Amino acid sequence: MAGAGQPFRRQVFYIPGYDPFPPRRYRELYRTEGAAQAAISGYKLRQRPFKGDGPYGWVVSAEMEGSAAESRIQILEWSDIVRSSMAAGIWATYALLLRTAWIYISTGALFRLFRLRAGPGIAAMYPVVMLLGQLLVACLAALALGWGLSFVLPGWLAYPLGLGVVWPILEGFRRIDGKFFVHYLLLDFAFTAKHKGRNPPELEARLDEFAALIRAALADPDLDEVLVVGHSSGVHLGVSVLARVVAGDVAAGKLAFLSLGHAVPMQSYLPQAQGLRADLAALSQSDKLFWLDVTAPGDGCCYALCDPVACSGAGSEGQKWPLVISAAFTQSLRPETYAKFKRRYFRLHFQYLCAFDAPKDYDYFQITAGPVSLAERFAGRKPSASVSRACYLPGAA
């Protein structure tokens, strides 16, 4: 444990969202954005590779607030599961579109999610509209080609031949999906909806492995804090992992959870998400951790300032967590910076992991690398104004 002359020691476990990219992407993001934040805020960060056993990671040494700290940051990776779920071809993608839309509409989840916050509901409709639009463009091109060929061929042959351009056009749209994220978003929603709110068995097994790693870190007497960070879809995975951890023999005071840009209701509103709702209830009442939830109204891909527990129908009189605050993008970013990212929705969704021009009490690098624990840093902090605890699940109070 940290003592006189000893740096504060922290283990950070980062759980990504639905992301097919390797973990080194997060190392580079941390390196570049950490350096930018250090220059802005006037502290020192030094990053080096982690060469020990276990998940991929890096080590950060920091000098902040007159004290030293050392944090080992490791990625709890499930990108292989994501990549295997993204293997669908063009026509399989359209089949997934129909199936996913049917699940959200037939269960009533989509309409209830729109009542909760319109922004994420619009994000959910975006791939539907865009994929149907792409199909319309391809069909119109086929019709035009068939019409052109009809001048030299019989109509019964010309128009079927025109259909030959449909697949190449749709494949062309998929090849430039990195600019539009249409296929990516659909596959994300399809993965969540596949079992109507339950995690697939391979993901459940991975969550058990994550829980074992966290328990082992908590048993390390040299650590002052074990901090689990979940971003986007990684938030509800973090909830389920930590519910496993706190169900065991864990001493209070060392474990913390930072949830960023959550979209928990996209899963918790589905009919077979009883397990997630039970995990939310258990974690929200635990005295074995500190849980801070950070969102921002400017992030259209999250349920901004929606208490993920109460909005999922898992709240109770015994609820202690999370403490819900806003990252306040419009106040902590310069107007020109915010204007630059305002229409780049996915970049803005990752802003929680990036540098702020004028950070308020939320600074990702102070939290993950600084000499103060999450619980101490936010002790006495009140929830942000306008936190919503409304729930539109059937039977919710």
mmCIF file of C-alpha atoms in Angstrom:
data_model
loop_
_atom_site.group_PDB
_atom_site.id
_atom_site.type_symbol
_atom_site.label_atom_id
_atom_site.label_comp_id
_atom_site.label_asym_id
_atom_site.label_seq_id
_atom_site.Cartn_x
_atom_site.Cartn_y
_atom_site.Cartn_z
ATOM 1 C CA MET A 1 0.000 0.000 0.000
ATOM 2 C CA ALA A 2 1.086 3.601 -0.631
ATOM 3 C CA GLY A 3 2.990 5.111 2.240
ATOM 4 C CA ALA A 4 5.447 7.925 2.836
ATOM 5 C CA GLY A 5 7.581 8.226 -0.287
ATOM 6 C CA GLN A 6 5.751 5.382 -2.028
ATOM 7 C CA PRO A 7 3.715 5.947 -5.209
ATOM 8 C CA PHE A 8 0.007 5.220 -5.261
ATOM 9 C CA ARG A 9 -0.424 1.879 -7.037
ATOM 10 C CA ARG A 10 -3.429 1.053 -9.171
ATOM 11 C CA GLN A 11 -4.584 -1.772 -11.407
ATOM 12 C CA VAL A 12 -6.919 -0.662 -14.186
ATOM 13 C CA PHE A 13 -8.966 -3.151 -16.199
ATOM 14 C CA TYR A 14 -10.524 -1.597 -19.290
ATOM 15 C CA ILE A 15 -13.507 -3.321 -20.933
ATOM 16 C CA PRO A 16 -14.077 -2.040 -24.490
ATOM 17 C CA GLY A 17 -17.403 -1.794 -26.211
ATOM 18 C CA TYR A 18 -18.377 -3.721 -29.340
ATOM 19 C CA ASP A 19 -15.036 -3.205 -31.075
ATOM 20 C CA PRO A 20 -13.240 -5.568 -33.500
ATOM 21 C CA PHE A 21 -9.890 -3.763 -33.244
ATOM 22 C CA PRO A 22 -6.889 -5.073 -31.286
ATOM 23 C CA PRO A 23 -6.094 -3.583 -27.861
ATOM 24 C CA ARG A 24 -3.011 -1.693 -29.051
ATOM 25 C CA ARG A 25 -5.452 0.858 -30.480
ATOM 26 C CA TYR A 26 -6.363 1.806 -26.915
ATOM 27 C CA ARG A 27 -2.684 2.011 -25.928
ATOM 28 C CA GLU A 28 -2.031 4.536 -28.695
ATOM 29 C CA LEU A 29 -5.167 6.508 -27.867
ATOM 30 C CA TYR A 30 -4.081 6.678 -24.225
ATOM 31 C CA ARG A 31 -0.549 7.730 -25.195
ATOM 32 C CA THR A 32 -1.535 10.563 -27.531
ATOM 33 C CA GLU A 33 -4.503 11.892 -25.561
ATOM 34 C CA GLY A 34 -2.708 11.500 -22.234
ATOM 35 C CA ALA A 35 0.186 13.595 -23.510
ATOM 36 C CA ALA A 36 -2.254 16.245 -24.715
ATOM 37 C CA GLN A 37 -4.080 16.348 -21.366
ATOM 38 C CA ALA A 38 -0.807 16.484 -19.427
ATOM 39 C CA ALA A 39 0.291 19.510 -21.475
ATOM 40 C CA ILE A 40 -3.044 21.223 -20.860
ATOM 41 C CA SER A 41 -3.308 20.423 -17.154
ATOM 42 C CA GLY A 42 0.347 20.698 -16.201
ATOM 43 C CA TYR A 43 1.092 17.221 -14.873
ATOM 44 C CA LYS A 44 3.494 14.512 -16.001
ATOM 45 C CA LEU A 45 2.672 11.137 -17.573
ATOM 46 C CA ARG A 46 5.159 8.510 -18.719
ATOM 47 C CA GLN A 47 4.004 5.349 -20.472
ATOM 48 C CA ARG A 48 5.868 2.097 -21.017
ATOM 49 C CA PRO A 49 4.882 -1.412 -22.177
ATOM 50 C CA PHE A 50 3.665 -3.972 -19.680
ATOM 51 C CA LYS A 51 5.761 -7.119 -20.067
ATOM 52 C CA GLY A 52 4.245 -9.367 -17.409
ATOM 53 C CA ASP A 53 1.705 -12.149 -17.634
ATOM 54 C CA GLY A 54 -1.949 -11.562 -18.313
ATOM 55 C CA PRO A 55 -3.932 -9.404 -20.738
ATOM 56 C CA TYR A 56 -2.304 -6.874 -23.041
ATOM 57 C CA GLY A 57 -1.528 -3.578 -21.348
ATOM 58 C CA TRP A 58 0.864 -0.804 -20.427
ATOM 59 C CA VAL A 59 2.171 0.975 -17.324
ATOM 60 C CA VAL A 60 1.712 4.678 -16.622
ATOM 61 C CA SER A 61 3.839 6.622 -14.160
ATOM 62 C CA ALA A 62 2.390 9.970 -13.135
ATOM 63 C CA GLU A 63 3.254 13.016 -11.102
ATOM 64 C CA MET A 64 0.100 14.911 -10.214
ATOM 65 C CA GLU A 65 -1.045 17.071 -7.359
ATOM 66 C CA GLY A 66 2.403 16.859 -5.792
ATOM 67 C CA SER A 67 2.333 13.063 -5.543
ATOM 68 C CA ALA A 68 3.433 10.070 -7.594
ATOM 69 C CA ALA A 69 1.380 7.174 -8.875
ATOM 70 C CA GLU A 70 1.900 4.084 -10.978
ATOM 71 C CA SER A 71 -0.948 2.397 -12.803
ATOM 72 C CA ARG A 72 -0.961 -0.843 -14.746
ATOM 73 C CA ILE A 73 -3.669 -0.678 -17.419
ATOM 74 C CA GLN A 74 -4.821 -3.905 -19.059
ATOM 75 C CA ILE A 75 -7.461 -4.533 -21.699
ATOM 76 C CA LEU A 76 -10.068 -7.206 -20.990
ATOM 77 C CA GLU A 77 -10.358 -8.225 -24.593
ATOM 78 C CA TRP A 78 -13.372 -9.717 -26.351
ATOM 79 C CA SER A 79 -12.635 -8.395 -29.847
ATOM 80 C CA ASP A 80 -12.324 -11.964 -31.159
ATOM 81 C CA ILE A 81 -15.968 -12.567 -30.243
ATOM 82 C CA VAL A 82 -16.895 -9.288 -31.921
ATOM 83 C CA ARG A 83 -15.017 -10.192 -35.100
ATOM 84 C CA SER A 84 -16.707 -13.593 -35.324
ATOM 85 C CA SER A 85 -20.112 -11.885 -35.048
ATOM 86 C CA MET A 86 -19.208 -9.530 -37.901
ATOM 87 C CA ALA A 87 -18.564 -12.260 -40.466
ATOM 88 C CA ALA A 88 -21.996 -11.946 -42.109
ATOM 89 C CA GLY A 89 -22.097 -11.398 -45.866
ATOM 90 C CA ILE A 90 -24.289 -8.854 -47.643
ATOM 91 C CA TRP A 91 -27.491 -10.876 -47.764
ATOM 92 C CA ALA A 92 -26.959 -12.236 -44.248
ATOM 93 C CA THR A 93 -26.639 -8.620 -43.074
ATOM 94 C CA TYR A 94 -30.055 -7.810 -44.511
ATOM 95 C CA ALA A 95 -31.468 -10.907 -42.823
ATOM 96 C CA LEU A 96 -29.971 -9.647 -39.538
ATOM 97 C CA LEU A 97 -31.559 -6.269 -40.202
ATOM 98 C CA LEU A 98 -35.009 -7.826 -40.459
ATOM 99 C CA ARG A 99 -34.512 -10.068 -37.439
ATOM 100 C CA THR A 100 -33.095 -7.318 -35.199
ATOM 101 C CA ALA A 101 -35.782 -4.806 -36.175
ATOM 102 C CA TRP A 102 -38.446 -7.433 -35.506
ATOM 103 C CA ILE A 103 -37.077 -8.194 -32.033
ATOM 104 C CA TYR A 104 -36.935 -4.555 -30.946
ATOM 105 C CA ILE A 105 -40.315 -3.688 -32.473
ATOM 106 C CA SER A 106 -42.309 -6.818 -31.590
ATOM 107 C CA THR A 107 -41.185 -6.721 -27.946
ATOM 108 C CA GLY A 108 -42.037 -3.032 -27.670
ATOM 109 C CA ALA A 109 -38.455 -2.280 -26.610
ATOM 110 C CA LEU A 110 -37.819 0.219 -29.409
ATOM 111 C CA PHE A 111 -40.787 2.431 -28.535
ATOM 112 C CA ARG A 112 -39.945 2.393 -24.832
ATOM 113 C CA LEU A 113 -36.322 3.269 -25.616
ATOM 114 C CA PHE A 114 -37.478 6.278 -27.641
ATOM 115 C CA ARG A 115 -39.464 7.477 -24.630
ATOM 116 C CA LEU A 116 -36.363 7.206 -22.474
ATOM 117 C CA ARG A 117 -34.041 9.163 -24.793
ATOM 118 C CA ALA A 118 -34.596 9.945 -28.462
ATOM 119 C CA GLY A 119 -30.910 10.200 -29.422
ATOM 120 C CA PRO A 120 -29.912 6.543 -29.014
ATOM 121 C CA GLY A 121 -33.211 5.502 -30.604
ATOM 122 C CA ILE A 122 -32.331 7.556 -33.656
ATOM 123 C CA ALA A 123 -28.884 5.934 -33.646
ATOM 124 C CA ALA A 124 -30.623 2.546 -33.630
ATOM 125 C CA MET A 125 -32.751 3.530 -36.627
ATOM 126 C CA TYR A 126 -29.794 4.936 -38.554
ATOM 127 C CA PRO A 127 -28.495 1.585 -39.896
ATOM 128 C CA VAL A 128 -32.039 0.517 -40.796
ATOM 129 C CA VAL A 129 -32.666 3.639 -42.854
ATOM 130 C CA MET A 130 -29.211 3.649 -44.424
ATOM 131 C CA LEU A 131 -29.182 -0.044 -45.363
ATOM 132 C CA LEU A 132 -32.633 0.216 -46.919
ATOM 133 C CA GLY A 133 -31.469 3.354 -48.715
ATOM 134 C CA GLN A 134 -28.420 1.526 -50.057
ATOM 135 C CA LEU A 135 -30.649 -1.307 -51.264
ATOM 136 C CA LEU A 136 -32.917 1.231 -52.970
ATOM 137 C CA VAL A 137 -29.942 2.828 -54.744
ATOM 138 C CA ALA A 138 -28.778 -0.607 -55.922
ATOM 139 C CA CYS A 139 -32.254 -1.526 -57.175
ATOM 140 C CA LEU A 140 -32.661 1.772 -59.016
ATOM 141 C CA ALA A 141 -29.277 1.240 -60.665
ATOM 142 C CA ALA A 142 -30.377 -2.254 -61.693
ATOM 143 C CA LEU A 143 -33.590 -0.848 -63.107
ATOM 144 C CA ALA A 144 -31.699 1.818 -65.043
ATOM 145 C CA LEU A 145 -29.247 -0.736 -66.440
ATOM 146 C CA GLY A 146 -32.095 -3.063 -67.383
ATOM 147 C CA TRP A 147 -33.850 -0.198 -69.155
ATOM 148 C CA GLY A 148 -30.680 0.631 -71.075
ATOM 149 C CA LEU A 149 -30.128 -2.987 -72.087
ATOM 150 C CA SER A 150 -33.747 -3.271 -73.221
ATOM 151 C CA PHE A 151 -32.841 -1.221 -76.295
ATOM 152 C CA VAL A 152 -30.619 -4.039 -77.558
ATOM 153 C CA LEU A 153 -32.048 -7.077 -75.765
ATOM 154 C CA PRO A 154 -35.525 -8.440 -75.080
ATOM 155 C CA GLY A 155 -37.008 -7.020 -71.856
ATOM 156 C CA TRP A 156 -37.327 -10.463 -70.274
ATOM 157 C CA LEU A 157 -33.527 -10.759 -70.540
ATOM 158 C CA ALA A 158 -32.452 -7.124 -70.088
ATOM 159 C CA TYR A 159 -33.993 -6.501 -66.653
ATOM 160 C CA PRO A 160 -32.750 -9.724 -65.014
ATOM 161 C CA LEU A 161 -29.273 -8.920 -66.340
ATOM 162 C CA GLY A 162 -29.576 -5.480 -64.752
ATOM 163 C CA LEU A 163 -29.948 -7.139 -61.356
ATOM 164 C CA GLY A 164 -26.322 -8.169 -61.670
ATOM 165 C CA VAL A 165 -25.214 -4.736 -60.376
ATOM 166 C CA VAL A 166 -27.112 -5.033 -57.072
ATOM 167 C CA TRP A 167 -24.536 -7.106 -55.213
ATOM 168 C CA PRO A 168 -21.460 -5.111 -56.413
ATOM 169 C CA ILE A 169 -23.101 -1.834 -55.371
ATOM 170 C CA LEU A 170 -24.026 -3.156 -51.935
ATOM 171 C CA GLU A 171 -20.529 -4.585 -51.536
ATOM 172 C CA GLY A 172 -19.109 -1.201 -52.517
ATOM 173 C CA PHE A 173 -21.123 0.474 -49.780
ATOM 174 C CA ARG A 174 -19.805 -2.059 -47.286
ATOM 175 C CA ARG A 175 -16.207 -1.377 -48.305
ATOM 176 C CA ILE A 176 -16.584 2.289 -47.361
ATOM 177 C CA ASP A 177 -18.470 1.537 -44.138
ATOM 178 C CA GLY A 178 -15.580 3.031 -42.144
ATOM 179 C CA LYS A 179 -16.958 6.433 -43.147
ATOM 180 C CA PHE A 180 -20.584 5.723 -42.258
ATOM 181 C CA PHE A 181 -20.569 2.870 -39.649
ATOM 182 C CA VAL A 182 -23.837 1.511 -41.036
ATOM 183 C CA HIS A 183 -22.910 -2.192 -41.009
ATOM 184 C CA TYR A 184 -21.000 -1.778 -37.753
ATOM 185 C CA LEU A 185 -23.979 -0.306 -35.900
ATOM 186 C CA LEU A 186 -26.381 -2.902 -37.247
ATOM 187 C CA LEU A 187 -24.082 -5.749 -36.209
ATOM 188 C CA ASP A 188 -23.711 -4.183 -32.753
ATOM 189 C CA PHE A 189 -27.484 -4.078 -32.250
ATOM 190 C CA ALA A 190 -27.876 -7.536 -33.784
ATOM 191 C CA PHE A 191 -25.312 -8.971 -31.351
ATOM 192 C CA THR A 192 -27.228 -7.476 -28.406
ATOM 193 C CA ALA A 193 -30.584 -8.671 -29.717
ATOM 194 C CA LYS A 194 -29.509 -12.144 -30.839
ATOM 195 C CA HIS A 195 -30.600 -13.793 -27.580
ATOM 196 C CA LYS A 196 -33.140 -11.075 -26.723
ATOM 197 C CA GLY A 197 -31.006 -9.638 -23.960
ATOM 198 C CA ARG A 198 -29.000 -12.659 -22.782
ATOM 199 C CA ASN A 199 -25.275 -12.845 -23.392
ATOM 200 C CA PRO A 200 -24.157 -15.667 -25.694
ATOM 201 C CA PRO A 201 -22.403 -18.592 -23.941
ATOM 202 C CA GLU A 202 -18.953 -17.690 -25.291
ATOM 203 C CA LEU A 203 -19.267 -14.182 -23.862
ATOM 204 C CA GLU A 204 -20.497 -15.485 -20.494
ATOM 205 C CA ALA A 205 -17.391 -17.696 -20.294
ATOM 206 C CA ARG A 206 -15.194 -14.675 -21.062
ATOM 207 C CA LEU A 207 -16.891 -12.652 -18.309
ATOM 208 C CA ASP A 208 -16.041 -15.415 -15.835
ATOM 209 C CA GLU A 209 -12.390 -15.086 -16.883
ATOM 210 C CA PHE A 210 -12.520 -11.317 -16.392
ATOM 211 C CA ALA A 211 -13.993 -11.751 -12.924
ATOM 212 C CA ALA A 212 -11.172 -14.130 -11.958
ATOM 213 C CA LEU A 213 -8.554 -11.563 -13.040
ATOM 214 C CA ILE A 214 -10.212 -8.845 -10.972
ATOM 215 C CA ARG A 215 -10.428 -11.085 -7.892
ATOM 216 C CA ALA A 216 -6.721 -11.869 -8.223
ATOM 217 C CA ALA A 217 -5.871 -8.156 -8.398
ATOM 218 C CA LEU A 218 -7.988 -7.428 -5.329
ATOM 219 C CA ALA A 219 -5.944 -10.003 -3.425
ATOM 220 C CA ASP A 220 -2.694 -8.167 -4.223
ATOM 221 C CA PRO A 221 -1.654 -6.314 -1.038
ATOM 222 C CA ASP A 222 0.596 -3.930 -2.996
ATOM 223 C CA LEU A 223 -2.325 -2.325 -4.823
ATOM 224 C CA ASP A 224 -4.180 0.700 -3.460
ATOM 225 C CA GLU A 225 -7.009 0.545 -5.994
ATOM 226 C CA VAL A 226 -8.465 -1.855 -8.536
ATOM 227 C CA LEU A 227 -10.374 0.235 -11.064
ATOM 228 C CA VAL A 228 -12.625 -1.330 -13.706
ATOM 229 C CA VAL A 229 -13.489 0.958 -16.624
ATOM 230 C CA GLY A 230 -16.306 0.082 -19.014
ATOM 231 C CA HIS A 231 -17.072 2.122 -22.121
ATOM 232 C CA SER A 232 -20.220 1.906 -24.240
ATOM 233 C CA SER A 233 -21.253 -1.777 -24.467
ATOM 234 C CA GLY A 234 -18.409 -2.478 -22.072
ATOM 235 C CA VAL A 235 -20.506 -0.892 -19.321
ATOM 236 C CA HIS A 236 -23.121 -3.619 -19.123
ATOM 237 C CA LEU A 237 -20.365 -6.235 -19.419
ATOM 238 C CA GLY A 238 -18.600 -4.535 -16.527
ATOM 239 C CA VAL A 239 -21.791 -4.649 -14.494
ATOM 240 C CA SER A 240 -22.124 -8.407 -14.988
ATOM 241 C CA VAL A 241 -18.426 -9.026 -14.285
ATOM 242 C CA LEU A 242 -18.443 -6.978 -11.088
ATOM 243 C CA ALA A 243 -21.686 -8.543 -9.889
ATOM 244 C CA ARG A 244 -19.792 -11.843 -9.941
ATOM 245 C CA VAL A 245 -16.863 -10.287 -8.080
ATOM 246 C CA VAL A 246 -18.836 -8.627 -5.262
ATOM 247 C CA ALA A 247 -20.857 -11.801 -4.745
ATOM 248 C CA GLY A 248 -17.675 -13.333 -3.320
ATOM 249 C CA ASP A 249 -15.514 -12.540 -0.325
ATOM 250 C CA VAL A 250 -14.261 -9.079 -1.285
ATOM 251 C CA ALA A 251 -13.196 -6.443 1.202
ATOM 252 C CA ALA A 252 -14.552 -2.927 0.731
ATOM 253 C CA GLY A 253 -12.321 0.033 -0.022
ATOM 254 C CA LYS A 254 -10.204 -1.049 -2.987
ATOM 255 C CA LEU A 255 -12.655 -1.776 -5.822
ATOM 256 C CA ALA A 256 -14.042 0.957 -8.086
ATOM 257 C CA PHE A 257 -16.069 1.041 -11.290
ATOM 258 C CA LEU A 258 -16.043 3.851 -13.853
ATOM 259 C CA SER A 259 -18.776 3.491 -16.481
ATOM 260 C CA LEU A 260 -18.541 5.760 -19.528
ATOM 261 C CA GLY A 261 -21.108 6.528 -22.235
ATOM 262 C CA HIS A 262 -23.418 3.667 -21.315
ATOM 263 C CA ALA A 263 -26.155 2.254 -23.540
ATOM 264 C CA VAL A 264 -27.389 -0.219 -20.913
ATOM 265 C CA PRO A 265 -31.120 0.088 -21.769
ATOM 266 C CA MET A 266 -30.465 -1.191 -25.310
ATOM 267 C CA GLN A 267 -29.953 -4.581 -23.658
ATOM 268 C CA SER A 268 -31.785 -4.270 -20.337
ATOM 269 C CA TYR A 269 -35.084 -3.407 -22.082
ATOM 270 C CA LEU A 270 -35.085 -6.685 -24.007
ATOM 271 C CA PRO A 271 -37.289 -9.455 -22.562
ATOM 272 C CA GLN A 272 -34.553 -11.997 -21.769
ATOM 273 C CA ALA A 273 -32.267 -9.521 -19.959
ATOM 274 C CA GLN A 274 -33.320 -10.688 -16.481
ATOM 275 C CA GLY A 275 -29.712 -11.622 -15.712
ATOM 276 C CA LEU A 276 -28.435 -8.136 -16.531
ATOM 277 C CA ARG A 277 -31.207 -6.494 -14.507
ATOM 278 C CA ALA A 278 -30.368 -8.733 -11.529
ATOM 279 C CA ASP A 279 -26.679 -7.812 -11.868
ATOM 280 C CA LEU A 280 -27.581 -4.117 -11.969
ATOM 281 C CA ALA A 281 -29.649 -4.490 -8.804
ATOM 282 C CA ALA A 282 -26.905 -6.393 -6.980
ATOM 283 C CA LEU A 283 -24.145 -3.970 -7.932
ATOM 284 C CA SER A 284 -26.207 -0.900 -7.106
ATOM 285 C CA GLN A 285 -26.678 -2.089 -3.511
ATOM 286 C CA SER A 286 -23.146 -3.344 -2.844
ATOM 287 C CA ASP A 287 -20.967 -1.713 -0.193
ATOM 288 C CA LYS A 288 -17.860 -3.350 -1.691
ATOM 289 C CA LEU A 289 -17.199 -0.796 -4.434
ATOM 290 C CA PHE A 290 -17.547 2.800 -5.555
ATOM 291 C CA TRP A 291 -19.363 3.282 -8.882
ATOM 292 C CA LEU A 292 -19.202 6.484 -10.913
ATOM 293 C CA ASP A 293 -21.243 6.748 -14.119
ATOM 294 C CA VAL A 294 -20.237 9.446 -16.613
ATOM 295 C CA THR A 295 -22.201 10.459 -19.703
ATOM 296 C CA ALA A 296 -22.747 13.705 -21.615
ATOM 297 C CA PRO A 297 -25.851 15.125 -23.298
ATOM 298 C CA GLY A 298 -23.717 15.894 -26.360
ATOM 299 C CA ASP A 299 -23.084 12.170 -26.889
ATOM 300 C CA GLY A 300 -25.952 10.918 -29.026
ATOM 301 C CA CYS A 301 -24.785 7.299 -28.782
ATOM 302 C CA CYS A 302 -25.415 6.983 -25.034
ATOM 303 C CA TYR A 303 -28.277 7.344 -22.571
ATOM 304 C CA ALA A 304 -27.016 10.621 -21.193
ATOM 305 C CA LEU A 305 -27.731 11.255 -17.496
ATOM 306 C CA CYS A 306 -29.989 8.197 -17.328
ATOM 307 C CA ASP A 307 -29.312 6.211 -14.161
ATOM 308 C CA PRO A 308 -28.529 2.791 -15.734
ATOM 309 C CA VAL A 309 -29.969 0.957 -12.712
ATOM 310 C CA ALA A 310 -33.204 2.850 -12.129
ATOM 311 C CA CYS A 311 -33.914 3.265 -15.859
ATOM 312 C CA SER A 312 -33.599 -0.506 -16.242
ATOM 313 C CA GLY A 313 -36.195 -1.176 -13.550
ATOM 314 C CA ALA A 314 -33.544 -2.490 -11.149
ATOM 315 C CA GLY A 315 -33.616 0.367 -8.663
ATOM 316 C CA SER A 316 -34.711 -0.071 -5.062
ATOM 317 C CA GLU A 317 -34.767 1.727 -1.749
ATOM 318 C CA GLY A 318 -31.388 0.163 -1.012
ATOM 319 C CA GLN A 319 -29.757 1.571 -4.154
ATOM 320 C CA LYS A 320 -26.418 3.263 -3.455
ATOM 321 C CA TRP A 321 -24.896 3.396 -6.935
ATOM 322 C CA PRO A 322 -24.055 4.735 -9.354
ATOM 323 C CA LEU A 323 -23.166 8.354 -8.769
ATOM 324 C CA VAL A 324 -24.268 9.835 -12.099
ATOM 325 C CA ILE A 325 -22.451 12.905 -13.413
ATOM 326 C CA SER A 326 -22.047 14.699 -16.725
ATOM 327 C CA ALA A 327 -18.767 15.091 -18.583
ATOM 328 C CA ALA A 328 -20.250 18.406 -19.779
ATOM 329 C CA PHE A 329 -18.721 18.415 -23.251
ATOM 330 C CA THR A 330 -20.030 21.903 -24.047
ATOM 331 C CA GLN A 331 -18.286 23.327 -20.963
ATOM 332 C CA SER A 332 -15.095 21.274 -20.888
ATOM 333 C CA LEU A 333 -14.302 21.603 -24.612
ATOM 334 C CA ARG A 334 -13.634 24.880 -26.378
ATOM 335 C CA PRO A 335 -16.490 25.908 -28.720
ATOM 336 C CA GLU A 336 -14.307 25.296 -31.773
ATOM 337 C CA THR A 337 -13.314 21.830 -30.508
ATOM 338 C CA TYR A 338 -16.916 20.869 -29.799
ATOM 339 C CA ALA A 339 -18.014 22.204 -33.193
ATOM 340 C CA LYS A 340 -15.279 20.105 -34.843
ATOM 341 C CA PHE A 341 -16.570 16.867 -33.275
ATOM 342 C CA LYS A 342 -20.278 17.656 -32.983
ATOM 343 C CA ARG A 343 -21.246 15.799 -36.172
ATOM 344 C CA ARG A 344 -18.617 13.095 -35.752
ATOM 345 C CA TYR A 345 -20.814 11.064 -33.459
ATOM 346 C CA PHE A 346 -18.464 8.137 -32.922
ATOM 347 C CA ARG A 347 -15.501 10.402 -32.166
ATOM 348 C CA LEU A 348 -17.637 12.256 -29.633
ATOM 349 C CA HIS A 349 -18.662 8.913 -28.114
ATOM 350 C CA PHE A 350 -14.951 8.282 -27.404
ATOM 351 C CA GLN A 351 -14.362 11.736 -25.923
ATOM 352 C CA TYR A 352 -14.533 10.277 -22.395
ATOM 353 C CA LEU A 353 -11.161 8.611 -23.131
ATOM 354 C CA CYS A 354 -9.619 11.766 -24.575
ATOM 355 C CA ALA A 355 -8.183 15.117 -23.542
ATOM 356 C CA PHE A 356 -10.419 18.041 -22.576
ATOM 357 C CA ASP A 357 -9.534 21.678 -23.201
ATOM 358 C CA ALA A 358 -10.830 22.773 -19.783
ATOM 359 C CA PRO A 359 -11.632 19.657 -17.718
ATOM 360 C CA LYS A 360 -13.960 20.101 -14.791
ATOM 361 C CA ASP A 361 -14.004 17.346 -12.181
ATOM 362 C CA TYR A 362 -13.887 14.600 -14.845
ATOM 363 C CA ASP A 363 -10.379 13.937 -16.167
ATOM 364 C CA TYR A 364 -9.860 10.404 -17.474
ATOM 365 C CA PHE A 365 -6.107 10.508 -16.943
ATOM 366 C CA GLN A 366 -6.251 11.805 -13.381
ATOM 367 C CA ILE A 367 -8.760 9.052 -12.597
ATOM 368 C CA THR A 368 -6.803 6.216 -14.215
ATOM 369 C CA ALA A 369 -3.235 7.377 -13.501
ATOM 370 C CA GLY A 370 -3.376 9.884 -10.638
ATOM 371 C CA PRO A 371 -2.507 9.440 -6.957
ATOM 372 C CA VAL A 372 -6.095 9.635 -5.676
ATOM 373 C CA SER A 373 -8.652 6.802 -5.737
ATOM 374 C CA LEU A 374 -11.968 7.216 -7.524
ATOM 375 C CA ALA A 375 -13.863 7.018 -4.221
ATOM 376 C CA GLU A 376 -11.723 9.726 -2.623
ATOM 377 C CA ARG A 377 -11.742 11.954 -5.689
ATOM 378 C CA PHE A 378 -15.549 12.022 -5.866
ATOM 379 C CA ALA A 379 -16.329 11.765 -2.166
ATOM 380 C CA GLY A 380 -19.182 14.126 -1.386
ATOM 381 C CA ARG A 381 -19.875 14.850 -5.073
ATOM 382 C CA LYS A 382 -23.575 15.340 -5.792
ATOM 383 C CA PRO A 383 -25.212 13.848 -8.894
ATOM 384 C CA SER A 384 -25.485 16.171 -11.863
ATOM 385 C CA ALA A 385 -28.711 18.048 -12.340
ATOM 386 C CA SER A 386 -31.348 16.499 -14.599
ATOM 387 C CA VAL A 387 -30.422 12.886 -13.856
ATOM 388 C CA SER A 388 -33.294 10.706 -15.070
ATOM 389 C CA ARG A 389 -34.467 7.643 -13.185
ATOM 390 C CA ALA A 390 -37.531 7.087 -15.348
ATOM 391 C CA CYS A 391 -38.196 3.524 -16.487
ATOM 392 C CA TYR A 392 -40.546 2.431 -19.260
ATOM 393 C CA LEU A 393 -40.335 -1.311 -18.801
ATOM 394 C CA PRO A 394 -43.710 -3.022 -18.308
ATOM 395 C CA GLY A 395 -44.615 -3.135 -14.638
ATOM 396 C CA ALA A 396 -42.071 -0.487 -13.635
ATOM 397 C CA ALA A 397 -43.199 1.935 -10.958
#
